[in-house]
Tab-separated table of C-alpha atoms and ligand atoms in Angstrom:
chain	number	residue	atom	x	y	z
Y	1	UNK	CA	62.773	110.882	78.285
Y	2	UNK	CA	59.146	111.326	79.248
Y	3	UNK	CA	58.269	107.973	81.211
Y	4	UNK	CA	54.963	106.355	80.450
Y	5	UNK	CA	53.502	107.022	84.143
Y	6	UNK	CA	54.402	110.898	83.460
Y	7	UNK	CA	53.008	110.871	80.240
Y	8	UNK	CA	49.948	108.940	81.009
Y	9	UNK	CA	48.634	110.253	84.752
Y	10	UNK	CA	45.616	112.224	84.736
Y	11	UNK	CA	45.407	115.066	86.557
Y	12	UNK	CA	42.370	115.200	88.747
Y	13	UNK	CA	40.607	117.894	89.307
Y	14	UNK	CA	40.979	117.999	93.232
Y	15	UNK	CA	37.836	119.547	95.680
Y	16	UNK	CA	38.809	123.042	95.529
Y	17	UNK	CA	39.436	124.937	98.818
Y	18	UNK	CA	39.069	121.611	100.546
Y	19	UNK	CA	41.462	121.939	103.840
Y	20	UNK	CA	45.270	123.149	103.767
Y	21	UNK	CA	47.831	120.858	101.801
Y	22	UNK	CA	51.115	120.990	103.721
Y	23	UNK	CA	53.910	122.543	101.967
Y	24	UNK	CA	56.273	119.323	101.790
Y	25	UNK	CA	53.481	117.448	100.056
Y	26	UNK	CA	52.476	120.303	97.201
Y	27	UNK	CA	55.831	120.217	96.408
Y	28	UNK	CA	56.241	116.443	96.213
Y	29	UNK	CA	52.972	116.534	93.915
Y	30	UNK	CA	54.458	119.476	91.577
Y	31	UNK	CA	57.639	118.033	91.063
Y	32	UNK	CA	55.888	114.142	90.442
Y	33	UNK	CA	54.306	116.242	87.344
Y	34	UNK	CA	57.599	118.036	85.724
Y	35	UNK	CA	58.205	115.819	83.308
Y	36	UNK	CA	61.725	115.807	81.830
Y	37	UNK	CA	62.547	117.298	78.562
Y	38	UNK	CA	63.017	115.077	75.356
Y	39	UNK	CA	64.011	117.209	72.226
Y	40	UNK	CA	68.265	117.100	72.679
Y	41	UNK	CA	70.109	119.218	69.955
Y	42	UNK	CA	73.942	119.431	69.541
Y	43	UNK	CA	75.658	123.397	69.794
Y	44	UNK	CA	78.374	124.610	69.348
Y	45	UNK	CA	80.468	125.276	72.184
Y	46	UNK	CA	79.991	128.994	72.160
Y	47	UNK	CA	76.382	129.130	71.787
Y	48	UNK	CA	75.989	126.421	74.580
Y	49	UNK	CA	76.381	128.832	77.763
Y	50	UNK	CA	73.615	128.090	80.412
Y	51	UNK	CA	72.122	125.065	78.753
Y	52	UNK	CA	71.050	122.205	80.355
Y	53	UNK	CA	73.905	119.260	79.423
Y	54	UNK	CA	71.386	116.380	78.072
Y	55	UNK	CA	74.047	113.489	77.933
Y	56	UNK	CA	77.527	113.398	79.615
Y	57	UNK	CA	80.856	114.353	78.205
Y	58	UNK	CA	83.446	111.175	78.204
Y	59	UNK	CA	86.854	112.533	77.571
Y	60	UNK	CA	89.137	110.667	75.080
Y	61	UNK	CA	92.360	112.175	76.081
Y	62	UNK	CA	94.603	113.049	78.675
Y	63	UNK	CA	95.226	116.654	79.686
Y	64	UNK	CA	97.612	117.318	79.799
Y	65	UNK	CA	98.178	114.953	77.025
Y	66	UNK	CA	101.981	115.314	77.708
Y	67	UNK	CA	104.580	115.825	80.019
Y	68	UNK	CA	105.480	119.672	80.087
Y	69	UNK	CA	106.981	122.429	81.790
Y	70	UNK	CA	104.735	124.426	84.909
Y	71	UNK	CA	107.820	127.190	84.581
Y	72	UNK	CA	110.100	129.020	82.039
Y	73	UNK	CA	113.565	127.627	82.902
Y	74	UNK	CA	115.744	124.443	82.223
Y	75	UNK	CA	114.819	120.794	81.913
Y	76	UNK	CA	117.491	118.703	83.625
Y	77	UNK	CA	118.350	115.329	83.685
Y	78	UNK	CA	119.260	114.860	87.329
Y	79	UNK	CA	121.859	111.533	87.615
Y	80	UNK	CA	121.891	111.947	91.651
Y	81	UNK	CA	119.730	113.773	93.558
Y	82	UNK	CA	121.728	113.206	96.946
Y	83	UNK	CA	124.635	114.964	95.476
Y	84	UNK	CA	124.405	118.872	95.379
Y	85	UNK	CA	123.420	120.717	92.416
Y	86	UNK	CA	125.922	120.387	89.595
Y	87	UNK	CA	125.875	122.498	86.216
Y	88	UNK	CA	124.341	120.890	83.140
Y	89	UNK	CA	124.965	120.899	79.637
Y	90	UNK	CA	121.976	122.491	77.536
Y	91	UNK	CA	121.498	121.057	74.168
Y	92	UNK	CA	118.367	122.601	73.063
Y	93	UNK	CA	115.668	124.863	73.193
Y	94	UNK	CA	112.428	123.563	73.151
Y	95	UNK	CA	109.270	126.361	73.367
Y	96	UNK	CA	105.729	125.774	73.602
Y	97	UNK	CA	104.155	124.007	70.875
Y	98	UNK	CA	107.302	122.415	70.001
Y	99	UNK	CA	108.811	119.136	70.661
Y	100	UNK	CA	112.560	118.205	71.790
Y	101	UNK	CA	114.828	115.217	71.712
Y	102	UNK	CA	115.739	112.816	75.060
Y	103	UNK	CA	118.555	114.128	77.631
Y	104	UNK	CA	120.788	112.155	79.092
Y	105	UNK	CA	122.066	112.626	82.670
Y	106	UNK	CA	123.716	116.041	82.986
Y	107	UNK	CA	121.910	117.332	80.171
Y	108	UNK	CA	119.602	120.107	80.289
Y	109	UNK	CA	117.022	121.931	77.697
Y	110	UNK	CA	115.811	124.959	77.684
Y	111	UNK	CA	112.433	125.221	78.196
Y	112	UNK	CA	109.149	127.324	78.492
Y	113	UNK	CA	106.148	127.125	80.270
Y	114	UNK	CA	103.739	124.453	78.616
Y	115	UNK	CA	106.572	122.829	76.399
Y	116	UNK	CA	106.943	119.116	76.253
Y	117	UNK	CA	109.257	117.800	78.925
Y	118	UNK	CA	111.829	115.617	76.692
Y	119	UNK	CA	112.761	112.302	77.430
Y	120	UNK	CA	114.787	111.764	80.414
Y	121	UNK	CA	113.938	114.698	82.189
Y	122	UNK	CA	113.058	114.275	85.614
Y	123	UNK	CA	113.447	118.004	87.176
Y	124	UNK	CA	112.317	121.371	85.724
Y	125	UNK	CA	114.213	124.476	87.435
Y	126	UNK	CA	112.814	127.874	87.148
Y	127	UNK	CA	115.159	130.529	85.464
Y	128	UNK	CA	114.918	132.173	88.307
Y	129	UNK	CA	117.232	129.737	90.106
Y	130	UNK	CA	119.719	128.995	87.460
Y	131	UNK	CA	122.869	131.006	85.928
Y	132	UNK	CA	124.115	130.285	82.412
Y	133	UNK	CA	127.842	129.994	81.868
Y	134	UNK	CA	128.408	129.667	77.977
Y	135	UNK	CA	125.929	125.995	77.035
Y	136	UNK	CA	126.000	125.365	80.371
Y	137	UNK	CA	123.044	126.278	83.436
Y	138	UNK	CA	124.277	126.454	86.775
Y	139	UNK	CA	121.743	125.259	89.529
Y	140	UNK	CA	121.231	127.182	92.882
Y	141	UNK	CA	119.441	125.148	95.664
Y	142	UNK	CA	118.348	121.711	96.060
Y	143	UNK	CA	116.280	119.926	93.598
Y	144	UNK	CA	113.210	117.321	94.307
Y	145	UNK	CA	112.495	115.185	91.959
Y	146	UNK	CA	109.646	115.952	89.158
Y	147	UNK	CA	109.426	119.262	90.667
Y	148	UNK	CA	107.495	121.713	87.878
Y	149	UNK	CA	106.444	119.026	85.990
Y	150	UNK	CA	102.832	118.988	84.811
Y	151	UNK	CA	102.010	115.473	84.323
Y	152	UNK	CA	100.364	113.552	81.355
Y	153	UNK	CA	96.756	113.122	82.661
Y	154	UNK	CA	97.224	114.948	86.135
Y	155	UNK	CA	93.508	116.908	85.130
Y	156	UNK	CA	91.874	114.784	83.226
Y	157	UNK	CA	92.057	111.111	82.178
Y	158	UNK	CA	91.213	109.309	78.766
Y	159	UNK	CA	87.455	107.499	79.773
Y	160	UNK	CA	86.983	110.312	82.276
Y	161	UNK	CA	83.222	111.345	82.606
Y	162	UNK	CA	84.217	115.776	82.946
Y	163	UNK	CA	80.484	116.515	82.935
Y	164	UNK	CA	77.297	115.069	84.165
Y	165	UNK	CA	74.178	115.042	82.653
Y	166	UNK	CA	71.481	117.714	84.366
Y	167	UNK	CA	73.727	120.359	84.523
Y	168	UNK	CA	73.573	123.885	83.237
Y	169	UNK	CA	76.785	124.835	81.481
Y	170	UNK	CA	78.653	127.704	83.155
Y	171	UNK	CA	81.940	129.220	81.521
Y	172	UNK	CA	83.831	126.521	83.704
Y	173	UNK	CA	82.120	123.476	82.093
Y	174	UNK	CA	82.477	125.362	78.913
Y	175	UNK	CA	86.422	125.343	79.586
Y	176	UNK	CA	86.849	121.565	80.653
Y	177	UNK	CA	84.433	120.670	77.826
Y	178	UNK	CA	86.952	122.731	75.221
Y	179	UNK	CA	90.350	121.055	76.930
Y	180	UNK	CA	89.276	117.419	76.187
Y	181	UNK	CA	88.612	118.693	72.269
Y	182	UNK	CA	84.878	118.222	72.454
Y	183	UNK	CA	83.578	120.917	69.925
Y	184	UNK	CA	79.515	120.507	70.345
Y	185	UNK	CA	77.723	119.254	73.509
Y	186	UNK	CA	73.991	118.282	73.747
Y	187	UNK	CA	71.921	120.037	75.309
Y	188	UNK	CA	67.851	120.262	75.646
Y	189	UNK	CA	65.759	122.402	73.795
Y	190	UNK	CA	65.168	125.823	75.873
Y	191	UNK	CA	61.682	125.688	77.653
Y	192	UNK	CA	59.438	128.142	76.157
Y	193	UNK	CA	57.274	129.998	78.787
Y	194	UNK	CA	54.726	132.193	78.671
Y	195	UNK	CA	53.158	133.900	80.800
Y	196	UNK	CA	50.347	136.349	81.916
Y	197	UNK	CA	48.908	138.544	84.415
Y	198	UNK	CA	45.443	138.758	85.245
Y	199	UNK	CA	43.550	141.322	86.684
Y	200	UNK	CA	41.421	144.483	85.661
Y	201	UNK	CA	43.863	146.686	87.902
Y	202	UNK	CA	47.067	146.124	86.491
Y	203	UNK	CA	48.617	149.256	84.751
Y	204	UNK	CA	52.368	148.831	82.989
Y	205	UNK	CA	54.765	151.281	84.819
Y	206	UNK	CA	54.951	154.327	82.362
Y	207	UNK	CA	51.213	154.721	82.233
Y	208	UNK	CA	49.184	157.060	84.064
Y	209	UNK	CA	47.697	155.630	87.690
Y	210	UNK	CA	43.831	155.944	87.082
Y	211	UNK	CA	41.500	155.042	90.557
Y	212	UNK	CA	41.411	152.030	91.976
Y	213	UNK	CA	44.395	151.144	89.911
Y	214	UNK	CA	48.217	149.282	90.388
Y	215	UNK	CA	51.477	148.482	88.871
Y	216	UNK	CA	51.626	145.348	87.044
Y	217	UNK	CA	55.030	144.804	89.414
Y	218	UNK	CA	54.591	140.995	88.700
Y	219	UNK	CA	55.313	141.020	85.418
Y	220	UNK	CA	59.134	142.613	85.725
Y	221	UNK	CA	59.736	140.540	88.772
Y	222	UNK	CA	58.543	136.859	86.949
Y	223	UNK	CA	60.651	137.992	83.793
Y	224	UNK	CA	63.474	138.451	86.126
Y	225	UNK	CA	63.273	135.406	87.659
Y	226	UNK	CA	62.903	133.474	84.421
Y	227	UNK	CA	65.978	135.317	82.594
Y	228	UNK	CA	67.853	133.883	85.806
Y	229	UNK	CA	66.024	130.165	85.012
Y	230	UNK	CA	67.576	130.603	81.266
Y	231	UNK	CA	64.121	129.974	79.551
Y	232	UNK	CA	62.518	131.493	76.501
Y	233	UNK	CA	59.539	133.722	77.881
Y	234	UNK	CA	56.523	134.655	75.498
Y	235	UNK	CA	54.766	137.285	77.567
Y	236	UNK	CA	51.105	137.380	76.742
Y	237	UNK	CA	50.263	140.196	78.923
Y	238	UNK	CA	47.449	141.638	81.125
Y	239	UNK	CA	44.022	139.352	80.399
Y	240	UNK	CA	41.244	141.273	81.753
Y	241	UNK	CA	38.754	139.491	84.919
Y	242	UNK	CA	36.422	137.615	82.534
Y	243	UNK	CA	36.247	133.941	81.573
Y	244	UNK	CA	35.940	134.311	78.169
Y	245	UNK	CA	39.296	136.838	77.679
Y	246	UNK	CA	41.132	134.542	80.328
Y	247	UNK	CA	39.925	131.191	78.054
Y	248	UNK	CA	41.068	132.741	75.147
Y	249	UNK	CA	44.519	134.025	76.441
Y	250	UNK	CA	45.477	130.371	78.065
Y	251	UNK	CA	44.030	128.917	74.710
Y	252	UNK	CA	46.433	130.667	72.428
Y	253	UNK	CA	49.266	130.550	74.947
Y	254	UNK	CA	49.532	126.886	75.545
Y	255	UNK	CA	50.105	125.890	71.599
Y	256	UNK	CA	53.198	128.038	71.595
Y	257	UNK	CA	54.311	127.314	75.374
Y	258	UNK	CA	56.064	123.854	77.120
Y	259	UNK	CA	54.558	125.904	80.306
Y	260	UNK	CA	52.180	128.536	81.010
Y	261	UNK	CA	52.132	131.046	84.498
Y	262	UNK	CA	49.732	132.964	85.324
Y	263	UNK	CA	49.748	135.415	88.012
Y	264	UNK	CA	46.600	135.555	90.281
Y	265	UNK	CA	43.118	135.083	89.636
Y	266	UNK	CA	43.454	131.556	91.645
Y	267	UNK	CA	41.578	132.754	94.647
Y	268	UNK	CA	38.376	131.885	95.552
Y	269	UNK	CA	36.814	135.177	94.641
Y	270	UNK	CA	34.066	135.670	92.244
Y	271	UNK	CA	36.906	137.379	89.995
Y	272	UNK	CA	39.253	134.909	90.053
Y	273	UNK	CA	38.611	132.830	86.300
Y	274	UNK	CA	41.688	131.068	85.902
Y	275	UNK	CA	40.685	127.923	87.384
Y	276	UNK	CA	38.093	127.551	85.427
Y	277	UNK	CA	39.635	128.840	82.182
Y	278	UNK	CA	41.723	126.023	82.707
Y	279	UNK	CA	39.604	123.251	83.740
Y	280	UNK	CA	37.341	124.060	80.595
Y	281	UNK	CA	40.534	123.656	78.055
Y	282	UNK	CA	42.264	120.876	80.006
Y	283	UNK	CA	42.682	119.533	83.567
Y	284	UNK	CA	43.381	121.674	87.210
Y	285	UNK	CA	44.223	121.092	90.514
Y	286	UNK	CA	44.347	123.956	92.750
Y	287	UNK	CA	46.175	123.477	95.951
Y	288	UNK	CA	45.756	125.706	99.165
Y	289	UNK	CA	49.093	125.362	100.396
Y	290	UNK	CA	50.035	125.450	104.290
Y	291	UNK	CA	52.355	128.326	103.710
Y	292	UNK	CA	52.940	131.747	104.430
Y	293	UNK	CA	53.321	133.971	102.127
Y	294	UNK	CA	51.280	131.739	99.193
Y	295	UNK	CA	48.431	129.823	99.901
Y	296	UNK	CA	46.930	129.345	96.223
Y	297	UNK	CA	49.019	127.509	93.574
Y	298	UNK	CA	47.270	126.058	90.915
Y	299	UNK	CA	48.559	123.224	88.884
Y	300	UNK	CA	46.995	121.821	85.746
Y	301	UNK	CA	47.631	120.930	81.968
Y	302	UNK	CA	46.215	122.265	78.830
Y	303	UNK	CA	46.705	120.652	75.892
Y	304	UNK	CA	50.580	119.455	76.001
Y	305	UNK	CA	51.199	122.775	78.115
Y	306	UNK	CA	52.056	122.767	82.172
Y	307	UNK	CA	50.475	125.316	83.430
Y	308	UNK	CA	51.153	126.753	86.886
Y	309	UNK	CA	48.841	129.481	88.567
Y	310	UNK	CA	50.936	131.592	90.879
Y	311	UNK	CA	48.993	133.818	93.293
Y	312	UNK	CA	48.091	137.579	92.575
Y	313	UNK	CA	49.842	139.458	95.651
Y	314	UNK	CA	53.407	140.178	94.852
Y	315	UNK	CA	55.403	138.785	97.853
Y	316	UNK	CA	53.436	135.620	97.661
Y	317	UNK	CA	53.812	134.704	94.156
Y	318	UNK	CA	57.498	135.777	94.512
Y	319	UNK	CA	58.270	133.600	97.598
Y	320	UNK	CA	56.034	130.607	95.851
Y	321	UNK	CA	57.937	131.124	92.538
Y	322	UNK	CA	61.308	130.391	94.717
Y	323	UNK	CA	60.441	127.698	96.737
Y	324	UNK	CA	58.006	125.584	94.156
Y	325	UNK	CA	57.897	126.704	90.881
Y	326	UNK	CA	61.812	126.904	90.689
Y	327	UNK	CA	62.465	123.344	91.991
Y	328	UNK	CA	59.550	122.071	89.301
Y	329	UNK	CA	61.340	124.432	86.246
Y	330	UNK	CA	64.855	123.244	86.742
Y	331	UNK	CA	63.147	119.512	86.695
Y	332	UNK	CA	61.378	120.111	84.133
Y	333	UNK	CA	64.386	121.763	81.710
Y	334	UNK	CA	66.295	118.529	82.642
Y	335	UNK	CA	68.442	119.767	85.881
Y	336	UNK	CA	69.319	117.838	88.334
Y	337	UNK	CA	67.741	118.214	91.688
Y	338	UNK	CA	69.490	120.197	94.114
Y	339	UNK	CA	68.748	121.586	97.979
Y	340	UNK	CA	68.569	124.789	98.833
Y	341	UNK	CA	71.525	125.759	100.384
Y	342	UNK	CA	69.895	126.366	104.331
Y	343	UNK	CA	72.133	127.746	107.008
Y	344	UNK	CA	71.710	127.436	110.630
Y	345	UNK	CA	71.584	131.505	111.740
Y	346	UNK	CA	70.691	133.110	114.860
Y	347	UNK	CA	67.340	134.917	115.041
Y	348	UNK	CA	67.786	138.704	116.256
Y	349	UNK	CA	63.735	138.798	116.707
Y	350	UNK	CA	60.571	137.236	118.601
Y	351	UNK	CA	58.233	135.749	116.382
Y	352	UNK	CA	54.991	134.207	117.503
Y	353	UNK	CA	54.565	131.066	115.208
Y	354	UNK	CA	51.935	130.456	113.072
Y	355	UNK	CA	50.066	126.997	114.283
Y	356	UNK	CA	48.916	125.965	110.758
Y	357	UNK	CA	50.985	126.962	107.961
Y	358	UNK	CA	55.035	126.859	107.468
Y	359	UNK	CA	56.118	130.430	107.005
Y	360	UNK	CA	58.978	132.019	104.973
Y	361	UNK	CA	59.934	135.769	106.378
Y	362	UNK	CA	61.999	138.492	104.959
Y	363	UNK	CA	65.049	138.563	106.647
Y	364	UNK	CA	68.510	140.052	106.438
Y	365	UNK	CA	71.726	139.229	107.986
Y	366	UNK	CA	73.406	142.109	109.685
Y	367	UNK	CA	76.393	141.849	111.899
Y	368	UNK	CA	76.161	140.370	115.444
Y	369	UNK	CA	78.748	140.700	118.336
Y	370	UNK	CA	80.285	137.575	117.805
Y	371	UNK	CA	81.656	136.535	114.227
Y	372	UNK	CA	77.885	135.293	113.066
Y	373	UNK	CA	75.595	137.155	111.864
Y	374	UNK	CA	72.205	137.556	113.468
Y	375	UNK	CA	69.002	137.723	111.393
Y	376	UNK	CA	67.418	141.261	111.409
Y	377	UNK	CA	63.223	140.925	110.716
Y	378	UNK	CA	61.409	143.286	108.115
Y	379	UNK	CA	58.920	144.803	110.319
Y	380	UNK	CA	55.953	144.265	107.992
Y	381	UNK	CA	55.753	140.590	107.146
Y	382	UNK	CA	52.623	141.110	104.548
Y	383	UNK	CA	52.018	139.412	101.568
Y	384	UNK	CA	51.979	142.780	99.380
Y	385	UNK	CA	54.951	144.606	100.888
Y	386	UNK	CA	57.574	144.041	98.004
Y	387	UNK	CA	60.113	146.921	99.920
Y	388	UNK	CA	60.378	144.049	102.207
Y	389	UNK	CA	61.457	141.692	99.887
Y	390	UNK	CA	64.425	144.252	98.563
Y	391	UNK	CA	65.662	144.821	101.632
Y	392	UNK	CA	65.715	141.181	102.777
Y	393	UNK	CA	68.465	139.000	101.542
Y	394	UNK	CA	67.005	135.546	102.546
Y	395	UNK	CA	64.119	133.885	104.136
Y	396	UNK	CA	63.634	132.140	107.361
Y	397	UNK	CA	61.772	128.907	106.746
Y	398	UNK	CA	59.651	127.962	109.827
Y	399	UNK	CA	57.598	124.760	110.049
Y	400	UNK	CA	54.247	125.589	111.189
Y	401	UNK	CA	54.023	126.109	114.614
Y	402	UNK	CA	57.140	127.286	114.942
Y	403	UNK	CA	57.986	129.666	117.802
Y	404	UNK	CA	61.196	131.936	117.829
Y	405	UNK	CA	62.820	133.491	120.535
Y	406	UNK	CA	65.819	136.120	119.941
Y	407	UNK	CA	69.076	134.051	120.198
Y	408	UNK	CA	67.436	130.940	118.697
Y	409	UNK	CA	69.000	128.957	115.852
Y	410	UNK	CA	66.564	129.312	112.469
Y	411	UNK	CA	66.653	128.039	109.034
Y	412	UNK	CA	67.910	130.466	106.647
Y	413	UNK	CA	68.113	130.400	102.951
Y	414	UNK	CA	69.429	133.293	101.071
Y	415	UNK	CA	67.738	134.945	98.274
Y	416	UNK	CA	70.379	134.439	95.901
Y	417	UNK	CA	70.648	130.663	96.229
Y	418	UNK	CA	66.876	130.367	95.896
Y	419	UNK	CA	67.345	132.034	92.402
Y	420	UNK	CA	69.721	129.568	91.129
B	1	AMP	P1	44.451	137.896	93.373
B	1	AMP	O1	45.317	136.933	93.065
B	1	AMP	O2	44.042	138.069	91.294
B	1	AMP	O3	42.766	138.250	93.635
B	1	AMP	O4	45.409	138.782	93.579
B	1	AMP	C1	45.611	139.031	94.802
B	1	AMP	C2	46.204	140.202	95.113
B	1	AMP	O5	47.600	140.260	94.733
B	1	AMP	C3	45.327	141.749	94.688
B	1	AMP	O6	45.451	142.792	95.408
B	1	AMP	C4	46.044	142.229	93.145
B	1	AMP	O7	45.472	143.120	92.951
B	1	AMP	C5	47.456	141.543	93.662
B	1	AMP	N1	48.162	141.764	91.898
B	1	AMP	C6	47.745	140.957	91.249
B	1	AMP	N2	48.343	140.882	89.834
B	1	AMP	C7	49.748	141.591	90.544
B	1	AMP	C8	50.595	141.913	89.654
B	1	AMP	N3	50.548	141.543	88.425
B	1	AMP	N4	51.661	142.767	90.029
B	1	AMP	C9	50.702	143.424	91.299
B	1	AMP	N5	49.837	142.956	91.922
B	1	AMP	C10	48.982	142.279	91.566
B	2	MG	MG1	42.743	139.482	90.657
């Protein structure tokens, strides 16, 4: 549900370029503007993979629904566990899917995995521990009351919440929903995300690169990141650096999408038209965030669509997406908040630190002398150096003004964790 304050809160145009906003403050602002999704539909389990569950799933039954055998063997009614095991009269055979009659002390049922144990059973003995003689079964070894019996409700009890709202439905969730007999689940509508790229220098891979041009690498990163988030992507292509073209493209995408993400053109240059175009169509805040890589991140609204303007530099766009846009989109699509899984790790490098900006360094875990891994640093931490992202397996997150000496413990988070 969209709360009242969310829906009606105007987005003020802040003074652009006035100082740097602390990263945590920027993230908090961004998250405060992430409306929860409203539209819910029921989908069959086979179509629910990766969708976000909109309401809890409550079991109406016990799982297992009945006491059953965990082994192929014999269900026994043992009269006295203090005595050595005896032989039992086999009075019936129960396969999975069938049900049997009660057994009396000294009686047994031939039984198979998953078959309901008949009333009176207090032990299942695996067939490997038995010998058959005519209509009797002899048991070798000690018996323990209740062994190899799976009890009704030991996995799920009736009225248990088996799945909580706000999770992304993964294979194990679908298995559990199916095991309690649920055929359909309520999920939020998939977010439609419009992407567009600004810059007259951009050329698509596969095309010849003219003088002064570069390939549009952000497009491929962004599509792939959004595929992991699990939303529908509408690509509005590359927009030329002009106010008219930018305004037109944003106007069109706002009508078709829940969220628009642009790359580039939100900085302070004369060719940066995005903020002016968004301001004309709706409202915008541009936050110059005290982070490195990164800095310019824009947020606003055009009609009913949220607008997010990523920086153009590929590493800035990538890292900003992971640490700020990903949490926003998670909340916007109805997922419960989750903290990145930070670990303390040993730095294998020195770093002078940046007095003002929070830094996210591209690093990789290398085997150390002890069991603990040591973090190596990619030598070129420039915000356009994509090869460092490929080499790295994670980021070191440093508060402004943090100096690092080799051997210090630093906060590390893996790229794969940030992409979840
Ligand atoms: P801008 O924010 O538009 O000034 O762009 C900053 C830097 O990022 C410039 O060097 C751009 O050429 C580069 N850049 C912008 N968009 C992309 C893109 N889609 N792929 C790769 N580099 C880009
Ligand atoms: Mg540009």
